[in-house]
Coordinates of C-alpha atoms and ligand atoms in Angstrom, one line a residue:
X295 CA -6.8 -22.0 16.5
X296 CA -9.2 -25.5 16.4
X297 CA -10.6 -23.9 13.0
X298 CA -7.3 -23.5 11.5
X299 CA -6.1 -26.7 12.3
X300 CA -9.3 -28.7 11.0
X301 CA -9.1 -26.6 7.4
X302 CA -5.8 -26.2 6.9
X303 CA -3.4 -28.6 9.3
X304 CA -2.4 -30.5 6.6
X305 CA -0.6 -28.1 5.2
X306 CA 1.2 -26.6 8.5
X307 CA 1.5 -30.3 9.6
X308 CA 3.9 -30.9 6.5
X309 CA 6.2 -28.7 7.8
X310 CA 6.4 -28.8 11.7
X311 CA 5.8 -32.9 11.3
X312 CA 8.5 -33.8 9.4
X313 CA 11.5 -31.5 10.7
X314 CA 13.8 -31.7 8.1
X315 CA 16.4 -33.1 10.4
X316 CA 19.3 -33.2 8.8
X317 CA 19.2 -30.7 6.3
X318 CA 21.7 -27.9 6.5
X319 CA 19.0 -25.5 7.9
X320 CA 17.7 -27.4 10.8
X321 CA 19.2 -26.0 14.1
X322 CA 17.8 -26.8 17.7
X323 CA 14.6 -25.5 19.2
X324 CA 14.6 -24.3 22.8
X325 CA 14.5 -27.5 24.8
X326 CA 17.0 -28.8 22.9
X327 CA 14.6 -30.6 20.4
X328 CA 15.9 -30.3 16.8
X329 CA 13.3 -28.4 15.0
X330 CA 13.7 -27.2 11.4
X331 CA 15.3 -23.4 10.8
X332 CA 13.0 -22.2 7.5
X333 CA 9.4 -23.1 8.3
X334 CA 5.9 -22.2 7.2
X335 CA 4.9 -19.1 7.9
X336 CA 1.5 -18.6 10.3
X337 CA -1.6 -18.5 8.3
X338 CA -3.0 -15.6 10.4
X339 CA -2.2 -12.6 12.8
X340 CA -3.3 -14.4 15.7
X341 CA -6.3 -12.3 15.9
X342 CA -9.5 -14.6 17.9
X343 CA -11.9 -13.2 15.9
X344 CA -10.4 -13.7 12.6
X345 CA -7.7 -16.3 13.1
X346 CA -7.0 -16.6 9.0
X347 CA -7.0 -12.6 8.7
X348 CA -3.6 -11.7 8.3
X349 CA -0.4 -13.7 8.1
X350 CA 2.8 -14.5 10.0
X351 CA 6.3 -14.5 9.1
X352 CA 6.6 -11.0 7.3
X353 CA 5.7 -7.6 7.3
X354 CA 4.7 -6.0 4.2
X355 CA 6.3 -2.7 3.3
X356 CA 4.7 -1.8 0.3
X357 CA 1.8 -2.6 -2.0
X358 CA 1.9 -1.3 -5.8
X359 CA -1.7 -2.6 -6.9
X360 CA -2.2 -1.8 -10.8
X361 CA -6.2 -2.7 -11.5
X362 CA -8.2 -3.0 -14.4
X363 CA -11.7 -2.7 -14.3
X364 CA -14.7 -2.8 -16.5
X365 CA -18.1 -2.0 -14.1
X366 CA -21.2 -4.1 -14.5
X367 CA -23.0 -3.8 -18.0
X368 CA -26.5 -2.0 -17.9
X369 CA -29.5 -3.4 -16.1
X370 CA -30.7 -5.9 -16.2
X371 CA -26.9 -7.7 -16.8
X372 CA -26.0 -8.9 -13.3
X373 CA -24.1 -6.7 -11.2
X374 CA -20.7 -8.2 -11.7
X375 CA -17.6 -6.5 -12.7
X376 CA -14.6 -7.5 -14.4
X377 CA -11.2 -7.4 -12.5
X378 CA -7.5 -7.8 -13.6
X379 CA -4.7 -7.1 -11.0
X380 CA -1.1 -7.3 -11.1
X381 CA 0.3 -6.7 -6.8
X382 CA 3.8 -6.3 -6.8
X383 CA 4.1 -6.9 -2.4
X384 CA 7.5 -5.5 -1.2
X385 CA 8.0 -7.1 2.1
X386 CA 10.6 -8.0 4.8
X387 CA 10.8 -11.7 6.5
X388 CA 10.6 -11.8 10.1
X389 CA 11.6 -15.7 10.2
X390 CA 13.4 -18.0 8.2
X391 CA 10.3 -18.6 5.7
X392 CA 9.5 -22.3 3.7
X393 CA 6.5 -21.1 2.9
X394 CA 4.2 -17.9 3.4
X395 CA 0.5 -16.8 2.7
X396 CA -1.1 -14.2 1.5
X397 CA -5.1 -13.3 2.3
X398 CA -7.2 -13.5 -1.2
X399 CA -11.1 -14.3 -1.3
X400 CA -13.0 -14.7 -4.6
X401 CA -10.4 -14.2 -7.5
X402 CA -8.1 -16.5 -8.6
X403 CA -4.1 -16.0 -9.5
X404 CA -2.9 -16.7 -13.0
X405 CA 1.0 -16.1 -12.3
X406 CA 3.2 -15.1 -9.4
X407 CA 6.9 -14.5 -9.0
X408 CA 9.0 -14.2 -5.5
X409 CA 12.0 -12.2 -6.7
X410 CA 11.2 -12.6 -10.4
X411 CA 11.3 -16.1 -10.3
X412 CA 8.3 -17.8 -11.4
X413 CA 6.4 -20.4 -9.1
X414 CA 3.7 -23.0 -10.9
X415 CA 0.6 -23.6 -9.5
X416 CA 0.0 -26.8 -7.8
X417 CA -3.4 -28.1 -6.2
X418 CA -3.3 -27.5 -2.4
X419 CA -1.1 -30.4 -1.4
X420 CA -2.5 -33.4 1.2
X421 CA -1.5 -33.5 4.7
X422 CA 2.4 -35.0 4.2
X423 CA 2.8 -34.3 1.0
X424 CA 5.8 -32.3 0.1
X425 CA 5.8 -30.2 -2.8
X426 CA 9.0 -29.8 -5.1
X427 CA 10.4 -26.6 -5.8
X428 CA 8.9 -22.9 -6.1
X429 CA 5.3 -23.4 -6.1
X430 CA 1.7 -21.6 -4.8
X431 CA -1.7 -23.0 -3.9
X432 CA -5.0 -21.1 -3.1
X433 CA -7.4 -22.5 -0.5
X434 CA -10.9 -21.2 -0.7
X435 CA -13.3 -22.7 1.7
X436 CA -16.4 -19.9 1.9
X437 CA -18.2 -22.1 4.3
X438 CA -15.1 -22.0 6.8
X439 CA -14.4 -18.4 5.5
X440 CA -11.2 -19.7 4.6
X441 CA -9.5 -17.9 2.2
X442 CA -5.4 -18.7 1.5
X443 CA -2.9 -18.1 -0.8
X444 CA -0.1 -20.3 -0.1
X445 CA 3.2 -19.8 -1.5
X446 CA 6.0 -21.8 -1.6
X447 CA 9.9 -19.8 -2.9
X448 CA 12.6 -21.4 -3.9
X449 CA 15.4 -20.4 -2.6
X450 CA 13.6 -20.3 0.8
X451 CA 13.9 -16.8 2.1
X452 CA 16.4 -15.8 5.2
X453 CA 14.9 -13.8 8.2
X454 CA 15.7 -10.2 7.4
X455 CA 15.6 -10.4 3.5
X456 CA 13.2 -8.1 1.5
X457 CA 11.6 -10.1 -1.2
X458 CA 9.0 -8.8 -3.7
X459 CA 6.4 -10.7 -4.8
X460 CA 4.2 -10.0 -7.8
X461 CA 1.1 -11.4 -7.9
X462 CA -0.7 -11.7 -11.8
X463 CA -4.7 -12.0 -10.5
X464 CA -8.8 -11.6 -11.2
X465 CA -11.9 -12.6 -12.3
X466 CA -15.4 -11.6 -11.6
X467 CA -16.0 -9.3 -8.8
X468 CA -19.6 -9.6 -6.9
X469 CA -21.1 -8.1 -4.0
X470 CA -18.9 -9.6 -0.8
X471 CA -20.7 -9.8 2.4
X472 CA -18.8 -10.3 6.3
X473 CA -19.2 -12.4 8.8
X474 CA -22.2 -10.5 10.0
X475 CA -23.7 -10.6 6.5
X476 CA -23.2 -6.9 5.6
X477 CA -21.5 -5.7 2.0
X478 CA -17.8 -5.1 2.5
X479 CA -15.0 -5.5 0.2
X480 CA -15.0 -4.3 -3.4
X481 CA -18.4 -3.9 -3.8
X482 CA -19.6 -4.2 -7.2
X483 CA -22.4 -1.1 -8.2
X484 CA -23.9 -0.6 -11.3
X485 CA -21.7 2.2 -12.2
X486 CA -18.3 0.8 -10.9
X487 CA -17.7 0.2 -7.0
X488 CA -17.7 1.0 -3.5
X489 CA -14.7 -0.4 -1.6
X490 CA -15.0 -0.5 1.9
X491 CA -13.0 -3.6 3.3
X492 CA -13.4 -3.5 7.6
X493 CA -12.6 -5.8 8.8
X494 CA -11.4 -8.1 6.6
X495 CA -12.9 -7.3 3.5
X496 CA -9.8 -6.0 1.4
X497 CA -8.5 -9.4 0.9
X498 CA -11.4 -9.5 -1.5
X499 CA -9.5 -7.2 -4.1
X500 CA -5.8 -7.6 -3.6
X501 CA -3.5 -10.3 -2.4
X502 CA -3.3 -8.9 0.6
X503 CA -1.9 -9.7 5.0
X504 CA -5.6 -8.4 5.8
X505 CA -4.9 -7.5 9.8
X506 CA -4.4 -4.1 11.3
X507 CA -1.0 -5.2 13.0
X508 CA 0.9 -4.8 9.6
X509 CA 0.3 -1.4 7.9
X510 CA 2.4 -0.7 4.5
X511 CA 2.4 2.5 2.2
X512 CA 0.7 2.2 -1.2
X513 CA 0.4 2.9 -4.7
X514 CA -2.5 2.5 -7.7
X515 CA -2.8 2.7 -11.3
X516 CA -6.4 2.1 -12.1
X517 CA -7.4 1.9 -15.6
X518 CA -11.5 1.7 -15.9
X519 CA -13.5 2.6 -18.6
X520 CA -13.0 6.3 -19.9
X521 CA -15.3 8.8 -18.2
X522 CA -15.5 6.5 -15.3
X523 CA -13.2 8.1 -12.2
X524 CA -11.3 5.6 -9.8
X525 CA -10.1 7.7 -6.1
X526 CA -8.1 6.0 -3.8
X527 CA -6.2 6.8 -1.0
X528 CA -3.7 9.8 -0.3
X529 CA -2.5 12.1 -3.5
X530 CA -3.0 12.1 -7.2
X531 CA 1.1 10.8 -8.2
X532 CA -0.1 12.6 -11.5
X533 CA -2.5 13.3 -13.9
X534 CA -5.3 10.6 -15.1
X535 CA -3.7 9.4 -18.6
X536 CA -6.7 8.5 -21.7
X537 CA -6.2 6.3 -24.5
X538 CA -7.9 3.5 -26.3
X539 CA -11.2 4.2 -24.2
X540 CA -9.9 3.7 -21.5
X541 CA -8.4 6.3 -18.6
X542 CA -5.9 5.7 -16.0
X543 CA -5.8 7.2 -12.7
X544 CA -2.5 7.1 -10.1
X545 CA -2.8 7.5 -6.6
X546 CA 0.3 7.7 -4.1
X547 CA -0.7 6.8 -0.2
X548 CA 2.8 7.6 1.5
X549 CA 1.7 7.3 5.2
X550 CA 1.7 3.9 7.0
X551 CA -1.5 2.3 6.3
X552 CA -3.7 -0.4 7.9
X553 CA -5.1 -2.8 5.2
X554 CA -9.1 -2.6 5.7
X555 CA -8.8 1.3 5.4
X556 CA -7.6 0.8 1.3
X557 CA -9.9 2.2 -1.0
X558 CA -10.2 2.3 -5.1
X559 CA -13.3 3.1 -5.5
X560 CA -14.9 4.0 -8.8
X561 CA -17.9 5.4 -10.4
X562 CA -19.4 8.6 -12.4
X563 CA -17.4 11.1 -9.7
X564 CA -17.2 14.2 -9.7
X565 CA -13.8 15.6 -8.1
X566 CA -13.8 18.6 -6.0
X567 CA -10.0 20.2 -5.5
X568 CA -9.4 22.2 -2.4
X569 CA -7.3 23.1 0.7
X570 CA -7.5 23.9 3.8
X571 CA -6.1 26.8 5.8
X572 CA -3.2 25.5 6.2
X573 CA -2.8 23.8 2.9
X574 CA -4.1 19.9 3.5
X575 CA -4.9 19.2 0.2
X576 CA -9.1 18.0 -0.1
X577 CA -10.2 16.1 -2.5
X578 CA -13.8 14.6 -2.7
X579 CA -15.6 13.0 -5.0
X580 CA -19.3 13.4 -5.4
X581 CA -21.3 10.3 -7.3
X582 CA -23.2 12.4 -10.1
X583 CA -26.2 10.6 -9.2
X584 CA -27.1 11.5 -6.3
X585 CA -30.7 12.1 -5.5
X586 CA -31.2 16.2 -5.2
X587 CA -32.2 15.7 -1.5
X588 CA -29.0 13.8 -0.6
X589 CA -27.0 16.2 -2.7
X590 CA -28.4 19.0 -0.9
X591 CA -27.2 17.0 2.5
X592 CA -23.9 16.4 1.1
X593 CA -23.4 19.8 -0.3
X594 CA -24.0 21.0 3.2
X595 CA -21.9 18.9 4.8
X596 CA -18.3 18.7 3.1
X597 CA -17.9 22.6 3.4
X598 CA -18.0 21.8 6.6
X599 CA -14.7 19.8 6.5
X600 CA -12.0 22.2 7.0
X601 CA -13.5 23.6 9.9
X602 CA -13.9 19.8 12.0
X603 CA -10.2 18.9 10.5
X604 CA -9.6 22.6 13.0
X605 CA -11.8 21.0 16.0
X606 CA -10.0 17.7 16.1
X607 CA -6.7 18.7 15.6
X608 CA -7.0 20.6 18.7
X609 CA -8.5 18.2 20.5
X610 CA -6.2 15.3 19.4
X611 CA -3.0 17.3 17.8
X612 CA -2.1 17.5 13.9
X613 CA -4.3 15.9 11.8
X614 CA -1.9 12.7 10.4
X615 CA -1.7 12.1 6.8
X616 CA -1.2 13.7 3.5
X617 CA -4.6 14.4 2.4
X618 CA -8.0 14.3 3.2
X619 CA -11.6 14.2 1.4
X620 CA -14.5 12.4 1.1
X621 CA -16.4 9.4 -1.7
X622 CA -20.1 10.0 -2.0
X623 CA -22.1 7.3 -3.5
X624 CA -25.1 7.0 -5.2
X625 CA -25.3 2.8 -3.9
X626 CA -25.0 1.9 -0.4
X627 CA -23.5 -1.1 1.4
X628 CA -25.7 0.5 4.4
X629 CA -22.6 2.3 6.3
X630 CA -19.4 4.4 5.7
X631 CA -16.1 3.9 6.2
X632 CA -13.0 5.4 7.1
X633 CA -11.0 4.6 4.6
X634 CA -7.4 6.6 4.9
X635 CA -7.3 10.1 3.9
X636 CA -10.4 9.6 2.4
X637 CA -13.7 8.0 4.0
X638 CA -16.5 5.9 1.5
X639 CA -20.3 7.5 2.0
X640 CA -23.6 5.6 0.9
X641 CA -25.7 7.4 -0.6
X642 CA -25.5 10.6 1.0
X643 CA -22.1 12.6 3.7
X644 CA -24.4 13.8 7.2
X645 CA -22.9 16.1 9.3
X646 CA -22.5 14.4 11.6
X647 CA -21.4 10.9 10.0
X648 CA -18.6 13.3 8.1
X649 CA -17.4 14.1 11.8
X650 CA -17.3 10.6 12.5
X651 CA -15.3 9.3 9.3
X652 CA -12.6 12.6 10.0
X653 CA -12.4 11.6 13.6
X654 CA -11.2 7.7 12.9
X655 CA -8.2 9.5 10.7
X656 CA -6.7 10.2 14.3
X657 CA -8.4 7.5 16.2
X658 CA -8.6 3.7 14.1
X659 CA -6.3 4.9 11.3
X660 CA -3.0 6.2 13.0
X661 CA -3.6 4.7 15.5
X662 CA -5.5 1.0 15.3
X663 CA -7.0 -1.3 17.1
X664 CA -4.1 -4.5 17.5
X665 CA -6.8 -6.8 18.0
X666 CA -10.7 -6.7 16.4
X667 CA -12.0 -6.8 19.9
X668 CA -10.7 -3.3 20.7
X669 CA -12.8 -2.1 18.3
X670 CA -14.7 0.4 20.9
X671 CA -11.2 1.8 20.4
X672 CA -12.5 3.3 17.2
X673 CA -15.9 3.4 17.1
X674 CA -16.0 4.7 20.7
X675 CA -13.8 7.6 20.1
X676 CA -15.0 8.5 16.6
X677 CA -18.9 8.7 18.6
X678 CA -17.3 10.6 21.0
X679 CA -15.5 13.2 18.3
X680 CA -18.7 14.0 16.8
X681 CA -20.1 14.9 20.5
X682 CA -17.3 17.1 20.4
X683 CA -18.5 18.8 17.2
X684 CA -21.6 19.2 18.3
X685 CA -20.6 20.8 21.1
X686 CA -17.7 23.0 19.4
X687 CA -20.4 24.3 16.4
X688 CA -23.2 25.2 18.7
X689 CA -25.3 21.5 18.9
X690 CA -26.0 19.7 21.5
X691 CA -23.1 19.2 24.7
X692 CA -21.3 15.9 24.9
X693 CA -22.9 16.1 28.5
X694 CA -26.3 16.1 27.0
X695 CA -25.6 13.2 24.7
X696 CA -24.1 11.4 27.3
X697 CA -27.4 11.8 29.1
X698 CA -29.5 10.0 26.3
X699 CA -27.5 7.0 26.7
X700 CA -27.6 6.9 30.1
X701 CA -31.4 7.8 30.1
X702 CA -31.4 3.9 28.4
X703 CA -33.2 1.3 31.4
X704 CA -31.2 -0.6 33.1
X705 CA -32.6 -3.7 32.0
X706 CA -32.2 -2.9 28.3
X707 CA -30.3 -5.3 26.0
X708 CA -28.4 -2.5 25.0
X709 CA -26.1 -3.1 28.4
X710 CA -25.5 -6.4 28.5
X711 CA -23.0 -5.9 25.4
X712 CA -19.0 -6.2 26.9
X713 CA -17.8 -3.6 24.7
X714 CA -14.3 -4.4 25.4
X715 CA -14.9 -7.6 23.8
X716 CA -18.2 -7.9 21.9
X717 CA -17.4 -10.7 19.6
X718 CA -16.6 -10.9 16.0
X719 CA -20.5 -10.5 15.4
X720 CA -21.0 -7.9 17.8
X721 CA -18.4 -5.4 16.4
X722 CA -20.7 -3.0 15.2
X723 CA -23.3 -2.8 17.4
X724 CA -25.1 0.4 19.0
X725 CA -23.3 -0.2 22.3
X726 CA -20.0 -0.4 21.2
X727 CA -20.4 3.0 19.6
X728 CA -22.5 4.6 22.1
X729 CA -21.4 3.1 25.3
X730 CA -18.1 3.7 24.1
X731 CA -18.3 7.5 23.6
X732 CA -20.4 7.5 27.1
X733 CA -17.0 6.1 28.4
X734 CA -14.8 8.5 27.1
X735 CA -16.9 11.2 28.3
X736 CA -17.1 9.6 31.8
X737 CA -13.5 9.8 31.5
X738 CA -13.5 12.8 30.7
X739 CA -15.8 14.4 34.0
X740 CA -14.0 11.9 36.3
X741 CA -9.9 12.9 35.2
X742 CA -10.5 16.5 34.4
X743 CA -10.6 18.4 30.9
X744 CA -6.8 18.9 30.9
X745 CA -5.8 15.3 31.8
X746 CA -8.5 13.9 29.3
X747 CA -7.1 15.7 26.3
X748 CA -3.4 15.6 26.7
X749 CA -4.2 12.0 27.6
X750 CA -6.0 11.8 24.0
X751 CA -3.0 13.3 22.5
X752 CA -0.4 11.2 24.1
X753 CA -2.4 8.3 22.5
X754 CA -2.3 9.5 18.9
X755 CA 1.3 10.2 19.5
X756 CA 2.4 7.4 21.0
X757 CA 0.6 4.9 18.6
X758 CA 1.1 7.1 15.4
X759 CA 1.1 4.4 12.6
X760 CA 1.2 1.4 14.9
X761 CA -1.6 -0.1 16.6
X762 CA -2.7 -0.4 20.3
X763 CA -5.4 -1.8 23.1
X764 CA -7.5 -1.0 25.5
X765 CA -4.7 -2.2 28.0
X766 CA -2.8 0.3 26.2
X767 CA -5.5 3.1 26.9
X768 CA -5.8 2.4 30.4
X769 CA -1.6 3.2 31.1
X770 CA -1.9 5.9 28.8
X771 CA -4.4 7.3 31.4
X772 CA -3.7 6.0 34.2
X773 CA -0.5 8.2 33.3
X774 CA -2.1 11.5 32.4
X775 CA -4.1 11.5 35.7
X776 CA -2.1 9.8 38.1
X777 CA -5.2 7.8 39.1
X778 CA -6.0 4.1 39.8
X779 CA -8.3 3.7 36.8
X780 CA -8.6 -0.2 36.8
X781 CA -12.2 -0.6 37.9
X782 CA -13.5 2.9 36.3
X783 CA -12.4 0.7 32.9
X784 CA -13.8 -2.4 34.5
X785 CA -17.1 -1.0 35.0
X786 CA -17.6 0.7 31.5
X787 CA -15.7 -1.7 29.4
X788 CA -16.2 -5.3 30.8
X789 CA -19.1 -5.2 33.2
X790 CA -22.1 -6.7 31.0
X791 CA -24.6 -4.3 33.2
X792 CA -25.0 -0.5 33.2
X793 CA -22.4 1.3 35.2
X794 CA -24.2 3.2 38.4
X795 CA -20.8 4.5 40.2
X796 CA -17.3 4.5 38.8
Ligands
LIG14 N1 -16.4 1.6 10.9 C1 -17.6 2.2 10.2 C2 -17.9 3.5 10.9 O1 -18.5 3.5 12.0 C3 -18.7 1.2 10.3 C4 -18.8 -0.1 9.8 C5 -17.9 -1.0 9.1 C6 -20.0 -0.8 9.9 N2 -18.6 -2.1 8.8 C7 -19.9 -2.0 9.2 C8 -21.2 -0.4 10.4 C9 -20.9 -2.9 9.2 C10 -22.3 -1.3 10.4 C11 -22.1 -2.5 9.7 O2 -17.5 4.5 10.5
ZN15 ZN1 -16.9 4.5 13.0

């Protein structure tokens, strides 16, 4: 809150300052102060950790994101792409709107409409300056991390109105790094790029309300350079169309989606078709140059797929999207991610990493974490899913992992970390992975197989396409066990020393 005031109260002070009093919209505020009825809306989700991630005001149903993009010359020509966008954002006010923002870091906006009606660009106005008529401005403050797309419609927008917005955008795409320093975003490789945007990484390729809290449904028309392949998220709409050198591919992601979990990423793929079982469409997509050591890894590994997709989905019920399928790449931003329906590899899919990434479809994608500090929510799980394979395929028990990390001394760093709420800096840190799958499997031992796994159930189902806490854990399990669990989850989750009885 004292950040977003210093970099951008001017802005918000324009319109909660000056009240509009008399204009036909104003109308009282509780306490009986006249306020003004159409006002800004917030410039984040109200997360702590990332207060300009995310927006207030609306909730976005839809994102049609139609790219152009020419990868990086040949070395030695820098590693910089080229990037032209057009975001048509179909989205719903939940307030009587002056203004609202959209996240967008490091590309700039040529043109945008709200209900086909043009806007100009203005500088970013001074503290009490009014601007006239439809307008946008875009804030980008690196230092501050600080990145806002301002716009103003004209007519102002009524609480419950759809509006669409298209947004005409681009410029030169780099090598994004997050708070913590590590490559996220679109990710710019030598042969096209890796697009991984947690936490709040996406806003670096689309216009874009970058916070778990409001999930849309997407569609993509990449058009990159003939041969090149561009994969994104949920099903082929239909087939890749060629002409002029140039190739377009359409993808169609139909279930609710949270915005870091969008992928297009691109490169020399190959695309491997197939099915599972019961007919879940896979689709992966194997970077042709991969060294023959990691392709060996990979090529053992993806087989594998169906089978986990079987092993979660009776541990935490149907698996809940359209489509699955994995990205390998050649690059690395030094991690994967679980990008919907179809997870981001460096360099090479492991076993067990591939359990991992499948897990987080149940556990951070249908059901995400409504704050960035609940982040245990899906790294803890997903650590604890691939104990579960383990286990389930003849590797080591989830009791004998759970040993290692408890086999960590007391006085190690390692549990001093509150994983319940380890700090924007801290999200992905050993502890918060491995203490968090030592909880689960505490859980598990102290409630009982049966009450654990309905319990885990009953959480997928009851925050399918939504988000949730670790308050909302806690009831969800304090409810499938009928036990007082309020200082078991004290002593694992918010106790900076290592549990000893719970
Ligand atoms: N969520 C990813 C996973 O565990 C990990 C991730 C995202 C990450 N950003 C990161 C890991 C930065 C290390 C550093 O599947
Ligand atoms: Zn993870």
């Amino acid at each position: 809150m004292s950040t977003r005031t210093r970099a951008l109260g001017g802005a918000l002070a324009v319109v909660v300052g000056i009240g509009l009093i008399g204009l036909p919209g104003a109308s009282a505020a509780p306490g009986g102060v006249p306020g003004p009825r159409f006002t800004a809306g917030a410039e984040g989700a109200g997360d702590a950790y990332f207060p300009f991630a995310g927006n207030g005001g609306y909730d976005v149903q839809h994102y049609d994101l139609d790219i152009t993009y020419t990868p990086p010359d040949p070395a030695p020509a820098p590693l910089e792409g080229e990037f032209e966008g057009v975001a048509t954002i179909t989205m719903v006010a939940t307030q009587d709107l002056d203004r609202f923002n959209f996240d967008l870091r490091g590309l700039d906006v040529s043109a945008l409409t709200v209900n086909g009606r043009p806007a100009r660009a203005v500088e970013p106005p001074a503290a009490g300056v009014e601007v006239d008529g439809a307008a946008y401005w875009h804030v980008q403050d690196d230092d501050a991390r600080v990145w806002e797309l301002t716009v103003q419609p004209r007519p102002k927008i009524m609480k419950g109105q759809t509006v669409t917005v298209v947004v005409w955008y681009g410029g030169t795409t780099t090598r994004p790094r997050d708070i913590e320093g590590f490559l996220y975003g679109w990710v710019t490789t030598r042969d096209g790029a890796m697009v991984v945007g947690e936490p709040e990484g996406t806003m670096t390729w689309y216009p874009v309300s970058d916070h778990p809290t409001d999930k849309a449904t997407y569609s993509f028309e990449i058009t990159v350079p003939e041969a090149k392949v561009a994969v994104a998220n949920g099903l082929p709409a239909r087939d890749p169309v060629t002409a002029g050198g140039w190739t377009t591919w359409y993808w169609d992601a139909p279930d609710l989606q949270a915005s870091y979990l969008t992928t297009a990423s691109v490169g020399d793929y190959e695309l491997r078709f197939s099915e599972t079982d019961d007919g879940l469409p896979i689709i992966d997509a194997v970077d042709d140059a991969l060294t023959p050591g990691n392709r060996a890894i990979t090529d053992g590994s993806l087989p594998l797929q169906p089978e986990m997709i079987a092993v979660f989905e009776a541990a935490f019920g149907p698996y809940p999207f359209n489509s699955y399928g994995s990205i390998v790449d050649d690059d690395s931003v030094g991690y994967a991610l679980e990008t919907q329906t179809r997870p981001v590899y460096s360099l090479r899919a492991v076993e067990s990493t591939v359990a991992h990434e499948l897990a987080h479809q149940w556990l951070g994608n249908a059901v995400s974490p409504g704050r960035w500090q609940d982040i245990w929510l899906n790294e803890g799980w997903a650590t604890y899913a691939e104990w579960i394979w383990s286990e389930e395929s003849g590797g080591a028990s989830a009791q004998a992992f759970f040993e290692d990390v408890m086999s960590i001394p007391d006085d190690d760093g390692f549990w001093e970390v509150v994983i319940a709420d380890p700090g924007p800096t801290g999200l992905f840190v050993d502890p918060v992975y491995d203490r968090g799958g030592a909880t689960l499997h505490a859980l598990r031992v102290k409630i009982g197989e049966t009450a654990f796994f309905a319990g885990a159930r009953e959480w997928v189902s009851r925050f399918n396409d939504g988000t949730a806490t670790t308050e909302d854990l806690e009831a969800v399990y304090e409810e499938a066990s009928g036990q007082d669990l309020g200082e078991f989850f004290d002593v694992w989750l918010r106790t900076p020393s290592k549990p000893t009885s719970w």
